[in-house]
Amino acid sequence: LKQIAIALHNYRDVYGAMPPAFIRDAEGRPAHSWRVLILPFIDEQELYGRYRFDEPWDGPNNILLQGEMPDCYSCPSYHYEPENGSPEEAYLNRLSSYAIVRSETGLFFDDASPKVEYSAEAGEIVIAAEVRQHAVHWMSPVDVTPEQLLTDLRRSVSEENANHHGVLMIMFADGSVRRISHDMPEAEVRAMISTDGEE
């Protein structure tokens, strides 16, 4: 998650803002994920060069790239035991452990790029989280809601439902990565996601 945090901030340094959660196609549908947009910033320029933005993420060309998920998109502690060579193994190898937290009151919601200032306040706002129950295809323009994040957090008390027992790794707007406990009150979790300072 730390490598992703660095990539997001390097993207910001180049473009003046962090990437949007997704890019829409001509019909207004979510078509491309932020995980694709930051590929050049995680030393995946060649993979990025083969991705086509004139078709959706699961279009005929792009879908051929799904088996090339960068290592940093999967938690090293992500454990599963599917049969080698099985469709299940292929599917699980395409899932990213890391998702932006999308909320109407958060930094990310739609296809707008959040302008995050380096400040003490921004450092306390959640950008992304490590999830297991809601892991997503790494190229898909899909992320998690606060409710889904809370589900992953509460279920982390079970070893089979967690990459790290009893905690989730969370990335904040200042680039820091911290653990939050499964028993953190819901109000506190939601307050860390919100930018309005009201919670």
Tab-separated table of C-alpha atoms in Angstrom:
chain	number	residue	atom	x	y	z
A	1	LEU	CA	0.000	0.000	0.000
A	2	LYS	CA	2.939	2.319	0.647
A	3	GLN	CA	4.124	1.955	-2.959
A	4	ILE	CA	0.654	2.923	-4.154
A	5	ALA	CA	0.676	5.934	-1.808
A	6	ILE	CA	3.965	7.108	-3.311
A	7	ALA	CA	2.629	6.585	-6.844
A	8	LEU	CA	-0.518	8.621	-6.137
A	9	HIS	CA	1.514	11.510	-4.785
A	10	ASN	CA	3.979	11.342	-7.668
A	11	TYR	CA	1.017	11.450	-10.053
A	12	ARG	CA	-0.178	14.533	-8.176
A	13	ASP	CA	3.224	16.190	-8.512
A	14	VAL	CA	3.119	15.705	-12.299
A	15	TYR	CA	-0.545	16.501	-13.013
A	16	GLY	CA	-1.393	18.859	-10.162
A	17	ALA	CA	-4.020	16.561	-8.672
A	18	MET	CA	-4.451	12.931	-7.762
A	19	PRO	CA	-6.103	10.744	-10.401
A	20	PRO	CA	-9.890	10.471	-10.412
A	21	ALA	CA	-11.355	7.234	-9.098
A	22	PHE	CA	-12.273	6.436	-12.707
A	23	ILE	CA	-12.528	7.900	-16.210
A	24	ARG	CA	-15.860	7.791	-18.050
A	25	ASP	CA	-16.371	6.701	-21.646
A	26	ALA	CA	-18.225	8.732	-24.287
A	27	GLU	CA	-21.562	7.465	-22.948
A	28	GLY	CA	-20.726	8.521	-19.395
A	29	ARG	CA	-20.070	5.025	-18.055
A	30	PRO	CA	-17.079	4.322	-15.776
A	31	ALA	CA	-14.481	2.829	-18.109
A	32	HIS	CA	-10.945	3.075	-16.661
A	33	SER	CA	-9.635	2.775	-13.110
A	34	TRP	CA	-7.142	4.903	-11.208
A	35	ARG	CA	-5.099	1.686	-10.855
A	36	VAL	CA	-4.495	1.860	-14.610
A	37	LEU	CA	-3.765	5.591	-14.559
A	38	ILE	CA	-0.900	5.232	-12.061
A	39	LEU	CA	0.843	2.362	-13.886
A	40	PRO	CA	3.680	4.635	-15.123
A	41	PHE	CA	4.312	5.634	-11.514
A	42	ILE	CA	4.833	2.050	-10.317
A	43	ASP	CA	7.403	1.227	-13.029
A	44	GLU	CA	4.782	-0.257	-15.363
A	45	GLN	CA	5.139	2.140	-18.303
A	46	GLU	CA	5.330	-0.731	-20.800
A	47	LEU	CA	2.080	-2.270	-19.537
A	48	TYR	CA	0.442	1.157	-19.576
A	49	GLY	CA	1.539	1.593	-23.183
A	50	ARG	CA	-0.353	-1.554	-24.200
A	51	TYR	CA	-3.558	-0.466	-22.483
A	52	ARG	CA	-6.110	1.182	-24.770
A	53	PHE	CA	-8.287	4.029	-23.571
A	54	ASP	CA	-10.456	3.904	-26.687
A	55	GLU	CA	-12.148	0.761	-25.386
A	56	PRO	CA	-13.455	-0.171	-21.910
A	57	TRP	CA	-11.242	-1.842	-19.340
A	58	ASP	CA	-12.676	-5.245	-20.297
A	59	GLY	CA	-12.602	-4.595	-24.060
A	60	PRO	CA	-11.035	-7.109	-26.466
A	61	ASN	CA	-7.503	-5.698	-26.198
A	62	ASN	CA	-7.470	-4.675	-22.539
A	63	ILE	CA	-8.859	-7.927	-21.205
A	64	LEU	CA	-5.755	-9.665	-22.543
A	65	LEU	CA	-3.725	-7.712	-19.974
A	66	GLN	CA	-5.687	-8.856	-16.922
A	67	GLY	CA	-3.191	-11.585	-16.051
A	68	GLU	CA	-0.405	-9.012	-15.698
A	69	MET	CA	-1.521	-7.382	-12.460
A	70	PRO	CA	1.412	-5.550	-10.824
A	71	ASP	CA	2.600	-7.221	-7.624
A	72	CYS	CA	2.007	-4.093	-5.548
A	73	TYR	CA	-1.754	-4.383	-6.134
A	74	SER	CA	-1.959	-7.539	-4.023
A	75	CYS	CA	-1.189	-7.748	-0.316
A	76	PRO	CA	1.763	-10.093	0.356
A	77	SER	CA	-0.306	-11.603	3.173
A	78	TYR	CA	-3.229	-12.416	0.893
A	79	HIS	CA	-3.587	-16.174	1.287
A	80	TYR	CA	-5.793	-18.644	-0.529
A	81	GLU	CA	-5.413	-22.224	-1.684
A	82	PRO	CA	-7.174	-22.777	-5.002
A	83	GLU	CA	-6.218	-25.682	-7.204
A	84	ASN	CA	-3.197	-24.861	-9.381
A	85	GLY	CA	-4.221	-23.964	-12.900
A	86	SER	CA	-7.892	-23.736	-11.991
A	87	PRO	CA	-10.238	-20.956	-13.151
A	88	GLU	CA	-10.539	-19.938	-9.485
A	89	GLU	CA	-6.787	-19.405	-9.232
A	90	ALA	CA	-6.745	-17.322	-12.418
A	91	TYR	CA	-9.628	-15.206	-11.117
A	92	LEU	CA	-8.104	-14.618	-7.684
A	93	ASN	CA	-4.784	-13.622	-9.247
A	94	ARG	CA	-6.552	-10.684	-10.919
A	95	LEU	CA	-8.044	-9.232	-7.736
A	96	SER	CA	-6.527	-6.145	-6.160
A	97	SER	CA	-6.399	-5.934	-2.379
A	98	TYR	CA	-6.422	-2.150	-2.532
A	99	ALA	CA	-9.342	0.130	-3.278
A	100	ILE	CA	-10.111	3.809	-3.002
A	101	VAL	CA	-12.874	4.621	-0.540
A	102	ARG	CA	-15.564	6.431	-2.528
A	103	SER	CA	-17.985	8.624	-0.625
A	104	GLU	CA	-20.005	11.767	-1.361
A	105	THR	CA	-18.353	13.363	1.673
A	106	GLY	CA	-14.896	11.913	1.005
A	107	LEU	CA	-11.975	12.876	-1.201
A	108	PHE	CA	-13.032	10.496	-3.978
A	109	PHE	CA	-16.525	9.984	-5.300
A	110	ASP	CA	-16.882	10.248	-9.082
A	111	ASP	CA	-14.617	11.144	-11.985
A	112	ALA	CA	-13.350	14.381	-10.450
A	113	SER	CA	-9.714	14.605	-9.361
A	114	PRO	CA	-9.452	15.637	-5.704
A	115	LYS	CA	-7.071	18.491	-5.024
A	116	VAL	CA	-5.385	17.380	-1.824
A	117	GLU	CA	-3.283	19.917	0.017
A	118	TYR	CA	-0.455	18.811	2.261
A	119	SER	CA	-1.755	19.762	5.695
A	120	ALA	CA	-2.371	18.276	9.099
A	121	GLU	CA	-6.069	18.063	8.293
A	122	ALA	CA	-5.544	16.269	4.968
A	123	GLY	CA	-3.277	13.777	6.657
A	124	GLU	CA	-6.234	12.473	8.638
A	125	ILE	CA	-8.469	11.802	5.617
A	126	VAL	CA	-8.652	8.276	4.244
A	127	ILE	CA	-7.849	7.775	0.571
A	128	ALA	CA	-7.598	4.004	0.152
A	129	ALA	CA	-7.815	0.796	2.117
A	130	GLU	CA	-6.787	-2.818	1.991
A	131	VAL	CA	-9.800	-5.058	1.588
A	132	ARG	CA	-10.367	-8.777	1.217
A	133	GLN	CA	-14.116	-9.341	1.127
A	134	HIS	CA	-14.442	-6.554	-1.421
A	135	ALA	CA	-11.287	-7.093	-3.456
A	136	VAL	CA	-11.818	-5.980	-7.062
A	137	HIS	CA	-10.470	-6.819	-10.500
A	138	TRP	CA	-7.394	-4.624	-10.744
A	139	MET	CA	-8.442	-2.982	-14.032
A	140	SER	CA	-12.102	-2.523	-13.117
A	141	PRO	CA	-13.311	1.042	-12.367
A	142	VAL	CA	-14.831	-0.240	-9.126
A	143	ASP	CA	-13.805	0.604	-5.569
A	144	VAL	CA	-15.430	0.449	-2.129
A	145	THR	CA	-17.993	2.416	-0.168
A	146	PRO	CA	-17.601	3.275	3.532
A	147	GLU	CA	-20.128	0.516	4.285
A	148	GLN	CA	-18.046	-2.068	2.418
A	149	LEU	CA	-14.917	-0.890	4.205
A	150	LEU	CA	-16.692	-1.341	7.541
A	151	THR	CA	-17.744	-4.859	6.540
A	152	ASP	CA	-14.132	-5.788	5.797
A	153	LEU	CA	-12.989	-4.215	9.048
A	154	ARG	CA	-15.500	-6.089	11.209
A	155	ARG	CA	-14.894	-9.412	9.436
A	156	SER	CA	-11.119	-9.143	9.876
A	157	VAL	CA	-11.467	-10.826	13.267
A	158	SER	CA	-11.711	-14.117	11.382
A	159	GLU	CA	-8.399	-15.401	10.004
A	160	GLU	CA	-10.059	-16.694	6.843
A	161	ASN	CA	-11.569	-13.264	6.154
A	162	ALA	CA	-8.449	-11.172	6.777
A	163	ASN	CA	-5.017	-10.534	5.366
A	164	HIS	CA	-4.018	-9.140	8.760
A	165	HIS	CA	-5.952	-10.543	11.699
A	166	GLY	CA	-8.114	-7.954	13.427
A	167	VAL	CA	-6.908	-4.916	11.465
A	168	LEU	CA	-7.039	-3.218	8.081
A	169	MET	CA	-4.268	-1.202	6.476
A	170	ILE	CA	-5.462	2.294	5.573
A	171	MET	CA	-3.794	4.978	3.438
A	172	PHE	CA	-4.256	8.623	4.342
A	173	ALA	CA	-4.015	11.751	2.212
A	174	ASP	CA	-0.548	12.630	3.486
A	175	GLY	CA	0.744	9.315	2.130
A	176	SER	CA	0.985	7.610	5.507
A	177	VAL	CA	-0.205	4.028	5.938
A	178	ARG	CA	-1.602	2.933	9.288
A	179	ARG	CA	-3.550	0.071	10.817
A	180	ILE	CA	-7.020	0.481	12.205
A	181	SER	CA	-8.513	-2.039	14.594
A	182	HIS	CA	-11.609	-4.146	13.919
A	183	ASP	CA	-13.337	-2.587	16.938
A	184	MET	CA	-12.852	1.059	15.972
A	185	PRO	CA	-16.256	2.770	16.394
A	186	GLU	CA	-18.139	3.292	13.165
A	187	ALA	CA	-18.423	7.037	13.770
A	188	GLU	CA	-14.631	7.336	13.945
A	189	VAL	CA	-14.165	5.375	10.732
A	190	ARG	CA	-16.675	7.560	8.906
A	191	ALA	CA	-15.065	10.719	10.298
A	192	MET	CA	-11.706	9.663	8.844
A	193	ILE	CA	-13.302	9.314	5.397
A	194	SER	CA	-15.157	12.631	5.457
A	195	THR	CA	-13.680	15.953	4.354
A	196	ASP	CA	-16.357	18.185	5.847
A	197	GLY	CA	-15.197	17.952	9.436
A	198	GLU	CA	-18.731	17.575	10.747
A	199	GLU	CA	-18.683	13.983	12.043
